[in-house]
Short mmCIF file of C-alpha atoms and ligand atoms in Angstrom, two decimals:
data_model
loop_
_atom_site.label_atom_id
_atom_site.label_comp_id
_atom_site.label_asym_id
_atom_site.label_seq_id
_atom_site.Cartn_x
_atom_site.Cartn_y
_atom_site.Cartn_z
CA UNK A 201 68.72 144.52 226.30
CA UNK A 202 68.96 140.72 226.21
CA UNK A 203 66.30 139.13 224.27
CA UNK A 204 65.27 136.29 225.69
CA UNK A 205 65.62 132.82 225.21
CA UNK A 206 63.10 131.41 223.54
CA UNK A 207 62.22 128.15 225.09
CA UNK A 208 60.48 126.24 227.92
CA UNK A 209 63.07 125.63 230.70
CA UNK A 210 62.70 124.27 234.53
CA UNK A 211 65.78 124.69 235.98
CA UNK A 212 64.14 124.37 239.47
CA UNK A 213 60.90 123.36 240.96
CA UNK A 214 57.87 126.02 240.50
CA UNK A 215 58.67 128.36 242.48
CA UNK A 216 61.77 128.04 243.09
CA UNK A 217 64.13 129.14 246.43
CA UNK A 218 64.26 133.21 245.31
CA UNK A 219 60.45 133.28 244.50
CA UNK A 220 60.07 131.34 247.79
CA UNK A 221 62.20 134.36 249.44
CA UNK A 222 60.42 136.94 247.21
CA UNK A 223 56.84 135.81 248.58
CA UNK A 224 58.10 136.08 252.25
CA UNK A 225 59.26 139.50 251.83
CA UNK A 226 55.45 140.21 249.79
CA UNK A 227 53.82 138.41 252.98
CA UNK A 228 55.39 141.02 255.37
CA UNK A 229 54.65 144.14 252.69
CA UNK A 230 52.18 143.50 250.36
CA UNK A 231 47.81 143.26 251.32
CA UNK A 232 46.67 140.31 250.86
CA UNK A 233 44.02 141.37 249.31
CA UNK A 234 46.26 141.42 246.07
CA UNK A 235 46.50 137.94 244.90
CA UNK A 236 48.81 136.26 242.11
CA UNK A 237 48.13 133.25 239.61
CA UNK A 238 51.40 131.83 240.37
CA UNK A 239 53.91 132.52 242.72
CA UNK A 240 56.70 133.16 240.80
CA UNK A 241 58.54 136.24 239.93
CA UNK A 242 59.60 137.50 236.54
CA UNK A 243 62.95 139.26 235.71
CA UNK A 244 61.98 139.78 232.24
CA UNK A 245 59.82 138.61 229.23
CA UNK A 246 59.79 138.77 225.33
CA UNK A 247 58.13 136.97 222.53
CA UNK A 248 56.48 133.84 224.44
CA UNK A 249 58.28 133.53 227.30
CA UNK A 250 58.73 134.74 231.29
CA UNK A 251 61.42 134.40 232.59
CA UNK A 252 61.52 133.62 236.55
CA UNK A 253 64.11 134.86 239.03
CA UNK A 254 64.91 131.27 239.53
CA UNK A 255 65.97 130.75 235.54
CA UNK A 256 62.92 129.26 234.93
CA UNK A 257 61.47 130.12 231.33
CA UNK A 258 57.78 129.59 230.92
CA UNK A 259 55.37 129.79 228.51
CA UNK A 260 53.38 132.73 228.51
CA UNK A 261 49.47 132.00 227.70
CA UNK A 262 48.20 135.05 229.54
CA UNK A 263 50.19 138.00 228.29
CA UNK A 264 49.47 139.69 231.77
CA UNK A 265 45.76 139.18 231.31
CA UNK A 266 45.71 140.22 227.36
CA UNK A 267 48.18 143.35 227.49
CA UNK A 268 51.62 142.62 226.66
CA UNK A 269 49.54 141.45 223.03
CA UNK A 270 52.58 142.76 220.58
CA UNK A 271 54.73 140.87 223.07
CA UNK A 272 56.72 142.01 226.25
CA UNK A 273 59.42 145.24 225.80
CA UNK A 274 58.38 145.11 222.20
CA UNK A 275 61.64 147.02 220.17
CA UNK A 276 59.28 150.07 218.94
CA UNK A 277 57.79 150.80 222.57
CA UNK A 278 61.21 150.17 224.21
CA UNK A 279 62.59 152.80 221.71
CA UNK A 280 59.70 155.50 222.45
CA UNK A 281 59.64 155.08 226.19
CA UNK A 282 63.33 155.80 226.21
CA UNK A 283 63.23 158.42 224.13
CA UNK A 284 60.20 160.20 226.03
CA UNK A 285 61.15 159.46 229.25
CA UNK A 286 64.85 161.04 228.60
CA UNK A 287 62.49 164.58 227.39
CA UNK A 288 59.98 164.75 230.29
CA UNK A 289 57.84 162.61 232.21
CA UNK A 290 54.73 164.53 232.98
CA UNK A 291 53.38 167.80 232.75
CA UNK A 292 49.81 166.52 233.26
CA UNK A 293 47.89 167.53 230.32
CA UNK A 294 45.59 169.41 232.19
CA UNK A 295 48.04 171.82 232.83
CA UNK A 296 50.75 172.72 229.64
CA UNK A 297 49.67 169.59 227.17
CA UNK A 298 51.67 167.86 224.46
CA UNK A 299 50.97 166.42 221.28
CA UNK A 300 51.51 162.37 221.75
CA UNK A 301 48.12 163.14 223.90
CA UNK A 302 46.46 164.20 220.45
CA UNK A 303 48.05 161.84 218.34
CA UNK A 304 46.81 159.18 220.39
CA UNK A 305 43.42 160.29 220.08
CA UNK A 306 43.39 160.57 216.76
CA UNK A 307 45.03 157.19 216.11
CA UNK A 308 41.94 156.24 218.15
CA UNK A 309 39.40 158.07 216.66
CA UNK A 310 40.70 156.44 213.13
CA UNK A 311 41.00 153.01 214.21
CA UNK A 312 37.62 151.94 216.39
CA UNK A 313 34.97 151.08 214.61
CA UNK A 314 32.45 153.85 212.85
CA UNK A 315 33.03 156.02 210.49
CA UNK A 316 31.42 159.28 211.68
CA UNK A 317 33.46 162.38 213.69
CA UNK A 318 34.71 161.17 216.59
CA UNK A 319 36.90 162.24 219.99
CA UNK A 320 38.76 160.66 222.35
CA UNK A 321 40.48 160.87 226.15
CA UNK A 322 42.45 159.55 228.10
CA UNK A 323 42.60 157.91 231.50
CA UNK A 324 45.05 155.28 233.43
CA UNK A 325 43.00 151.61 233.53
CA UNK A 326 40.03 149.81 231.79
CA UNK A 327 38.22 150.65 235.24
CA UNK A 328 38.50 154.26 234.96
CA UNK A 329 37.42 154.17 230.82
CA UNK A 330 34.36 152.25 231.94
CA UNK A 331 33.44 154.89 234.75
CA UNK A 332 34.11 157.65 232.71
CA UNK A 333 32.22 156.61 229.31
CA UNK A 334 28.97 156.28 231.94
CA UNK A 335 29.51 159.85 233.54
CA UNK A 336 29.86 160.44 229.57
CA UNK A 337 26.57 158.74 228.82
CA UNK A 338 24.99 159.95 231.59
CA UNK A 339 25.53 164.03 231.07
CA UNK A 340 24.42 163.27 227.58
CA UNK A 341 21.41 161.53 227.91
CA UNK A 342 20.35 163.20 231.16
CA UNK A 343 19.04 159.61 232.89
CA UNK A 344 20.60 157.94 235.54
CA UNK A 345 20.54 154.58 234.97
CA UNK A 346 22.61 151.61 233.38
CA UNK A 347 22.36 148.33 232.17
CA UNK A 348 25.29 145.75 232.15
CA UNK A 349 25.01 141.91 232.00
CA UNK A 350 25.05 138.56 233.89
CA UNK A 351 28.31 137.31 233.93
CA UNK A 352 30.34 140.88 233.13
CA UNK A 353 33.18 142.15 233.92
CA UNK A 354 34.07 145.73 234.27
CA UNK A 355 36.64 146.30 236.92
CA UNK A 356 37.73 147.10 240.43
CA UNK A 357 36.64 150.41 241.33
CA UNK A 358 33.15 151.38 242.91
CA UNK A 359 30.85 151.96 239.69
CA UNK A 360 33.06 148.79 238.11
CA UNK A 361 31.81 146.91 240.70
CA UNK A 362 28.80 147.68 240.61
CA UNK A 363 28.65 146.80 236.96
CA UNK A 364 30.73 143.46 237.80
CA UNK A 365 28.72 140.55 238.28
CA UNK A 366 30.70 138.33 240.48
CA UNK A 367 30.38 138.52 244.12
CA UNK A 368 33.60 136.52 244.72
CA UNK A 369 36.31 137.91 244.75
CA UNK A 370 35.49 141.04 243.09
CA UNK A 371 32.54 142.35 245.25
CA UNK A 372 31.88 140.44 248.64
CA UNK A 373 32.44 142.85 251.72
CA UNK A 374 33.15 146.01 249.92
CA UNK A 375 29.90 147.10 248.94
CA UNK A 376 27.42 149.20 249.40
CA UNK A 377 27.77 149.70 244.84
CA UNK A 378 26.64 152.82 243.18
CA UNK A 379 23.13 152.91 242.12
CA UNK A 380 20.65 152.51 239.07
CA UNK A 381 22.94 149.89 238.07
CA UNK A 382 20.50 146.95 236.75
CA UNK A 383 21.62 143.69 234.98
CA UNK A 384 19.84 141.91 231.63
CA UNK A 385 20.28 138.81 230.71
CA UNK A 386 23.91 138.01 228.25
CA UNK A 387 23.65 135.76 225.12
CA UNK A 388 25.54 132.45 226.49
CA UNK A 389 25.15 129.99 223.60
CA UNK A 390 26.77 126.71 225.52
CA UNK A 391 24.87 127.06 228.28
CA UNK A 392 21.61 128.90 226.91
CA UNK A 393 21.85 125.96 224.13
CA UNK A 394 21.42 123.85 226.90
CA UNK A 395 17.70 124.60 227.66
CA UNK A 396 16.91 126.13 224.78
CA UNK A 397 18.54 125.11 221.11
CA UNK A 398 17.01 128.00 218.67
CA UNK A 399 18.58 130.43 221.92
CA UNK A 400 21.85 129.10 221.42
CA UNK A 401 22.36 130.37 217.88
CA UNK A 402 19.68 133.22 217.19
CA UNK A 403 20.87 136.29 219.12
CA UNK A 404 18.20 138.65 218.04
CA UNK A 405 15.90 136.02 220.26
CA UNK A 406 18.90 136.44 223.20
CA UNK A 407 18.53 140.29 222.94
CA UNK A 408 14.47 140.13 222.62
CA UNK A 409 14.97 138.03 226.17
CA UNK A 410 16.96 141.00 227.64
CA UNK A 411 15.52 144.25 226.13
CA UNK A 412 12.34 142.56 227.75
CA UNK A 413 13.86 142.24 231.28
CA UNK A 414 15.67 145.95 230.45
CA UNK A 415 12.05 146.61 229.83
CA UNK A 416 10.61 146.02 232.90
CA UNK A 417 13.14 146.22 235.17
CA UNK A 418 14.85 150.11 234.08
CA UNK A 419 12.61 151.54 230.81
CA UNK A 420 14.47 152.95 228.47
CA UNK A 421 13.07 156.67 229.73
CA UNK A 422 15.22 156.05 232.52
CA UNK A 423 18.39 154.71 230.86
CA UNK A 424 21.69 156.76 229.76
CA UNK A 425 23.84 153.33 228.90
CA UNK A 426 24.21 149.88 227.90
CA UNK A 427 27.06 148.33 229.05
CA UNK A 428 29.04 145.27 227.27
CA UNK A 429 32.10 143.65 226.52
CA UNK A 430 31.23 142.17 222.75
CA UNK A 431 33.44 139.17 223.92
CA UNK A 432 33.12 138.50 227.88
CA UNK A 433 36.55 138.40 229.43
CA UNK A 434 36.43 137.01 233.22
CA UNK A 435 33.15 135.96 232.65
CA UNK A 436 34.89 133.07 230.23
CA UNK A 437 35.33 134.12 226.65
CA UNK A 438 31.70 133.96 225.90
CA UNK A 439 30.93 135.19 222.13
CA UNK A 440 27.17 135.97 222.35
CA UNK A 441 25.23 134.31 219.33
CA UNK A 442 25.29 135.85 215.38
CA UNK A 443 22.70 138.97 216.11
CA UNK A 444 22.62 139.41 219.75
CA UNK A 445 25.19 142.52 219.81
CA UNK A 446 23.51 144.07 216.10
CA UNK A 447 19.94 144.19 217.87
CA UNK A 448 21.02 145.21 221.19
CA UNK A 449 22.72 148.46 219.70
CA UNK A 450 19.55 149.16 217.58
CA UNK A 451 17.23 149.02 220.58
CA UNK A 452 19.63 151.63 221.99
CA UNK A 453 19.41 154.09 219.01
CA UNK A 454 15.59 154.01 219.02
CA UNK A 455 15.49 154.45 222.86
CA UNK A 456 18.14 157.29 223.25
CA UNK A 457 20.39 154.97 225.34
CA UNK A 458 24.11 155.14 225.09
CA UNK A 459 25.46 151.81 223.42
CA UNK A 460 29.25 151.46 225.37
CA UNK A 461 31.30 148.41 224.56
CA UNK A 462 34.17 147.50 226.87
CA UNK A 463 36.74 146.13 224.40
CA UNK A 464 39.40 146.93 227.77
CA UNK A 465 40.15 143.20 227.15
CA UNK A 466 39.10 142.45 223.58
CA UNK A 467 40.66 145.59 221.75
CA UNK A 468 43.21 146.06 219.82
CA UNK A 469 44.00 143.13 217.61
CA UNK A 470 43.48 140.26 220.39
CA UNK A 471 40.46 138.69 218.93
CA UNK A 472 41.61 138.62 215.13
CA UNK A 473 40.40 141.96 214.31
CA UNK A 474 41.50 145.53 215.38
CA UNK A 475 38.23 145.55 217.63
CA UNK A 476 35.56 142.75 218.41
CA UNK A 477 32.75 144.77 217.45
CA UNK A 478 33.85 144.13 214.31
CA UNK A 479 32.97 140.66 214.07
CA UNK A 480 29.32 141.83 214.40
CA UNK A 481 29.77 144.79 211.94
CA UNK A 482 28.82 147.41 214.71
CA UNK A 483 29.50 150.51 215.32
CA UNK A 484 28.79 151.70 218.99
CA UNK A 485 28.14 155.05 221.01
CA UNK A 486 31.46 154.36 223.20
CA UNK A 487 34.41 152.23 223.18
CA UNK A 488 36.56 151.40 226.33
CA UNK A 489 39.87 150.34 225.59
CA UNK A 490 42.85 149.74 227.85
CA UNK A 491 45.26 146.98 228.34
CA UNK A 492 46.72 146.11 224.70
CA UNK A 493 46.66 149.98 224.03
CA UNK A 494 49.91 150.84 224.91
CA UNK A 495 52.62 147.30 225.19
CA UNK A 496 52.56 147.33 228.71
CA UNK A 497 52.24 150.75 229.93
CA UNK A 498 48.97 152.22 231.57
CA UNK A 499 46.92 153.70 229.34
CA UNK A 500 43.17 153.85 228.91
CA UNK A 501 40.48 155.61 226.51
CA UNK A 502 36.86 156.15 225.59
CA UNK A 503 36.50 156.93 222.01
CA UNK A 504 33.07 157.67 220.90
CA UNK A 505 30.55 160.07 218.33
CA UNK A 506 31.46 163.33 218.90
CA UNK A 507 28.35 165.05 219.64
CA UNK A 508 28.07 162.18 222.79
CA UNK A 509 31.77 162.66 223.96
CA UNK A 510 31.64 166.87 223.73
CA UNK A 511 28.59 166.47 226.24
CA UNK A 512 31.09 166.75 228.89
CA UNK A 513 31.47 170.20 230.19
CA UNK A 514 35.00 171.68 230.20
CA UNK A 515 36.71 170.49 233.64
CA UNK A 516 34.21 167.52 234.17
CA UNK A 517 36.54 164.61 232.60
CA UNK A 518 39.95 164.35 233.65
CA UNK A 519 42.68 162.82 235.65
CA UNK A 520 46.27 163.68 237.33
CA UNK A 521 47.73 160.96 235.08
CA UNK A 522 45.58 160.44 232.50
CA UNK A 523 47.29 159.69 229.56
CA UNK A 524 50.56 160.40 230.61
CA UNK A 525 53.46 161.10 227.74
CA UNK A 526 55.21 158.15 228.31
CA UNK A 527 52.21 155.73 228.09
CA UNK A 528 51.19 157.54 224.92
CA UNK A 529 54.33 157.65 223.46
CA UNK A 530 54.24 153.57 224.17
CA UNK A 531 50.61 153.29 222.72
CA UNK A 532 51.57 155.28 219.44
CA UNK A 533 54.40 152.58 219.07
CA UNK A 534 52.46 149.87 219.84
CA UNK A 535 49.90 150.84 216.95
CA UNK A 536 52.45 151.03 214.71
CA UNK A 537 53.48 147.50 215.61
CA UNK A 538 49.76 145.96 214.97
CA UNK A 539 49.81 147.94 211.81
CA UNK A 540 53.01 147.14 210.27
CA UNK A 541 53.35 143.95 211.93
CA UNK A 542 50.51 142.02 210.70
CA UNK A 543 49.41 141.65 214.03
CA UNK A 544 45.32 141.47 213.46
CA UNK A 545 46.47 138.21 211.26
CA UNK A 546 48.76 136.59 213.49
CA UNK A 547 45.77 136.88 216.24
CA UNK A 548 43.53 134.92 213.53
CA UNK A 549 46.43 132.37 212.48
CA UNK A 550 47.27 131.65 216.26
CA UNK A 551 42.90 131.67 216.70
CA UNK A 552 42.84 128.95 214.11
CA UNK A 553 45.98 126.95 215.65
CA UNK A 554 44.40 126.98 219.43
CA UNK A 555 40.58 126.07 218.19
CA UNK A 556 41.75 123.30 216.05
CA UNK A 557 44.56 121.33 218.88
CA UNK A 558 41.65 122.16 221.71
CA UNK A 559 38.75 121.22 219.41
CA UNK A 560 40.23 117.87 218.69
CA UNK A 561 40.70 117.55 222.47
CA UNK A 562 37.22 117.86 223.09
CA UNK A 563 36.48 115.02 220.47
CA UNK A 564 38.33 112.59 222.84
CA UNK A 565 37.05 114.38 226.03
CA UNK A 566 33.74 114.92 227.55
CA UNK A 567 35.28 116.80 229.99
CA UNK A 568 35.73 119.73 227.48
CA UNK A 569 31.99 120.85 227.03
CA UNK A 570 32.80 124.30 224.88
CA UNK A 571 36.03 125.49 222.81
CA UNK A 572 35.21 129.32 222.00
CA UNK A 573 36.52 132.14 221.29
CA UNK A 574 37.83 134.70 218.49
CA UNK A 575 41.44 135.07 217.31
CA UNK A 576 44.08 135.04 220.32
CA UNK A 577 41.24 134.86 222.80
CA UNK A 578 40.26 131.22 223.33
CA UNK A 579 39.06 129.55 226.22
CA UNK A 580 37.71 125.97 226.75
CA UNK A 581 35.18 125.31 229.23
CA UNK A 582 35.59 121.90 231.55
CA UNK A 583 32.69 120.07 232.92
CA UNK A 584 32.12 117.10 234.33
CA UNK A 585 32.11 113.93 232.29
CA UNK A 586 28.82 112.95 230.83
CA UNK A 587 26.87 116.05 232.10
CA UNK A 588 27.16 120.12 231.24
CA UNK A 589 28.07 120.71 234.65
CA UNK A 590 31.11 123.07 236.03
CA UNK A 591 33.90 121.52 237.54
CA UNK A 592 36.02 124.50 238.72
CA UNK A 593 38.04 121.73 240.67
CA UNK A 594 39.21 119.84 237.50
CA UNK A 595 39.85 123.67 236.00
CA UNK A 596 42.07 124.48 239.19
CA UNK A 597 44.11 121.40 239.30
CA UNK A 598 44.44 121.94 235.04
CA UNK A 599 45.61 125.26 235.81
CA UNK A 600 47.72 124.43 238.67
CA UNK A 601 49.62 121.28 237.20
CA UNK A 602 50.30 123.36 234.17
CA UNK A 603 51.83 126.52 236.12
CA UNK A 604 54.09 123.65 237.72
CA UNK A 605 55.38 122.46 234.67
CA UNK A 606 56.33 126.01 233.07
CA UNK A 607 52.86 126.92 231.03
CA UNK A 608 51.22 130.16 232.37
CA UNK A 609 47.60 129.81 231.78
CA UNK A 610 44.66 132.01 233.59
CA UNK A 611 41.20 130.69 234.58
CA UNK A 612 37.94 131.97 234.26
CA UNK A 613 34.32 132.12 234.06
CA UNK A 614 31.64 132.72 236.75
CA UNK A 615 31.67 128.90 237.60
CA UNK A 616 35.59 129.09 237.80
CA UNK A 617 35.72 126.33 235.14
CA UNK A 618 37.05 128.19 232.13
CA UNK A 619 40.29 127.54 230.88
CA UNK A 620 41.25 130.79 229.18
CA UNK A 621 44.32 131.06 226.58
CA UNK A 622 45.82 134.42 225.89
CA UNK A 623 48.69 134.37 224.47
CA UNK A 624 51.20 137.53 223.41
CA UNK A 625 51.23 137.56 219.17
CA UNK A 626 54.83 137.37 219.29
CA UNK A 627 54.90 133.53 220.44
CA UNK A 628 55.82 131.06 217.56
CA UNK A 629 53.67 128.33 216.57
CA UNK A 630 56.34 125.80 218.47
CA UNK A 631 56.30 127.26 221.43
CA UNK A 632 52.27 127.71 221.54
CA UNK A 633 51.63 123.93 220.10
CA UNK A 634 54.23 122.47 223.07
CA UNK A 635 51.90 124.17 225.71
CA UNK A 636 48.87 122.76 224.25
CA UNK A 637 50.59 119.31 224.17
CA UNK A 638 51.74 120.32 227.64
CA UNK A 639 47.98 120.57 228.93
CA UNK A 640 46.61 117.76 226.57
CA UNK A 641 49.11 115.48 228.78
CA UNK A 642 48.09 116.65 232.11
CA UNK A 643 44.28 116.51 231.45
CA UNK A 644 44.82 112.98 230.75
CA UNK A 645 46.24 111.83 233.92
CA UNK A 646 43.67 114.19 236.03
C1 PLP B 244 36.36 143.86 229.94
C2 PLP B 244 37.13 144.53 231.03
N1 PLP B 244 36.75 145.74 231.45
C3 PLP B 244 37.40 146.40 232.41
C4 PLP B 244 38.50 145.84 233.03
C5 PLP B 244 39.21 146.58 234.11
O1 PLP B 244 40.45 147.02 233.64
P1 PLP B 244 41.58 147.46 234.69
O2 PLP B 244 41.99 146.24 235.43
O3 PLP B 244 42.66 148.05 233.84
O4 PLP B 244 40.94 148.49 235.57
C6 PLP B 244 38.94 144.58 232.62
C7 PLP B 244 40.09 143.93 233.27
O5 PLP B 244 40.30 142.75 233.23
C8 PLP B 244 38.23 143.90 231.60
O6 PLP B 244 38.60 142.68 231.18
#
């Protein structure tokens, strides 16, 4: 294995002639309906860098949309794969199991938040753990209905987009969406604070504004789940207000309704803590998890309480590959790396580097409205000068002058005018502070 280089280097322009070939060959294969942030191709990738086929080394702020968080072919994962993948592949555990299948649970069932008894299983993407902890919810409670929020984002498949909020790209043309889905108004301090101040900062008022629309709209006689990422991902890194999460879950344990958070895209050490829930010191029903789970590999899970996750009858939850032996092999070594590696504090230290260089942005930049965000999960929301409102132009041209000069950054946000950072915990401090310089530059001469 070559380690790569670690350094920002354009040896050609972006892309370059063999991603320019590879992109004709993907014209004449690949749907179009699959669509890339940039159009370059990577050979390989390791502590804060991608490396193109061209030569080209960029810096990675995206970590393949918060997964490769220990950092790309991290040495522990690398070492398990190999050594699983040279005993067997798959058996499918749902017909002659094997124990990396348990382990895995149990490192789950010890790690996510709550301290009661607790089980686990396995599935292949944060789509599927969403679907499945609502068939969960839903044997268990015996009522159909669900609650997510304006703004979420839960994924691809049909019941994920139905829980999605975003018509474009995720749902337009490919409805009709499962049913009883119903959506309450999310905690969105920048932009609630811009109507209402005492909104902005006191969540239990945010969560009395949806439990009343839940209210009206569902009743809680009819609901199995609450659905909600305790940090939003696509919808733009919004961290609902001090109380609004707390509140929410306590409605839901007086009302019989299964509290679920998605932490597919929060979990596992990205925001500066093992989980985001516990920010807000909460322990729900259900936890999603997927993406940082396993360095790389597919690999998803609902953890939960026990007496909600046995609901299930035998046979009812399941899945060809559901948590194959490789990826769990992979996710046991990526655990270890978080745990030995310090990796819930380098997520804060790299939190504290990106909110102070983006903060002091703003301060010389209208155009920056909001800088939020926990640990390695920061995004910075443009607007245009002198008002609150979106410019998802200014955020596209951002984005796209910084893919062309070798920084890998994602947008988001239901206004497509979030600038979203997200970058593996392997990437030194040099390498992160020249791609915030990088951007600083360009948002200058936009
Ligand atoms: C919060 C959240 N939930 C669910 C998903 C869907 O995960 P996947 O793409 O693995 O199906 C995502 C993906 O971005 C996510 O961010």
């Amino acid at each position: 294995m070559t380690a790569v280089e670690q350094s920002r280097r354009l040896v050609t322009e972006i892309p370059g002639p063999a991603s320019l070939e590879l992109t004709k060959r993907r014209a004449a294969a690949v749907a179009r309906g699959v669509r890339s942030t940039m159009p370059v191709y990577a050979v390989r990738a390791g502590g804060g860098i991608v490396e193109d086929v061209d030569g080209n080394r960029l810096i990675d702020l995206s970590s393949g949309i918060a997964v490769t968080t220990i950092g790309n072919a991290s040495p522990r994962v690398v070492d398990a794969v190999r050594t699983q993948v040279a005993d067997f592949t798959h058996t499918c555990f749902m017909v002659t199991p094997y124990e990396n299948y348990i382990a895995v649970a149990e490192q789950l069932n010890r790690l996510t938040p709550g301290s009661g008894e607790k089980r686990s299983v396995l599935f292949n993407s944060g789509a599927e753990a969403v679907e499945n902890a609502i068939k969960i919810a839903r044997v268990y409670t015996r009522k159909p209905a669900v609650v997510a929020f304006d703004h979420a984002y839960h994924g691809r498949t049909n019941l994920a987009m139905a829980l999605t909020a975003q018509s474009m790209p995720y749902k337009s043309g490919f409805g009709p969406f499962a049913p009883e889905i119903y959506r309450a108004p999310l905690s969105y301090p920048y932009r609630d604070g811009l109507i209402d101040k005492e909104l902005a900062t006191d969540g239990e008022r945010a969560a009395a504004r949806a439990i009343r629309v839940i209210g009206r709209q569902v009743g809680a006689d009819n609901l199995a789940a609450l659905v909600i990422e305790p940090i939003q991902g696509e919808g733009g890194f919004i961290v609902p207000a001090d109380g609004f999460l707390p509140t929410l879950l306590e409605w839901c344990r007086q009302n019989n309704v299964v509290f679920v958070a998605d932490e597919v895209q929060t979990g596992f050490a990205r925001t500066g803590a093992l989980f985001a829930c516990e920010h807000e010191g909460i322990e729900p029903d259900l936890i999603c998890t997927a993406k940082g789970i396993a360095g790389g590999l597919p690999l998803s899970a609902v953890t939960g309480r026990a007496e909600i996750m046995n609901a299930s009858h035998p046979g009812g939850l399941g899945g060809t590959f559901g948590g194959n032996p490789v990826a769990c092999a992979a996710a046991l070594a990526a655990i270890t790396t978080i745990e030995s590696d310090g990796m819930v504090e380098r997520a804060r230290q790299i939190g504290q580097l990106m909110t102070d260089r983006l903060s002091r942005l703003q301060a010389d930049d209208d155009r920056i409205g909001d800088v939020r965000g926990r640990g390695a999960m920061i995004a910075a929301e443009l607007v245009k000068s002198g008002t609150a409102d979106p410019d998802p132009q200014l955020t596209g041209k951002l984005a796209t002058a910084a893919h062309a000069a070798g920084v890998i950054v994602l947008t988001a946000g239901t206004f497509g005018n979030v600038l979203r950072f997200l970058p593996p915990l392997t990437i030194s401090d040099e390498l992160l502070s020249e791609a915030l310089e990088v951007l600083a530059g360009l948002l200058a001469e936009l």
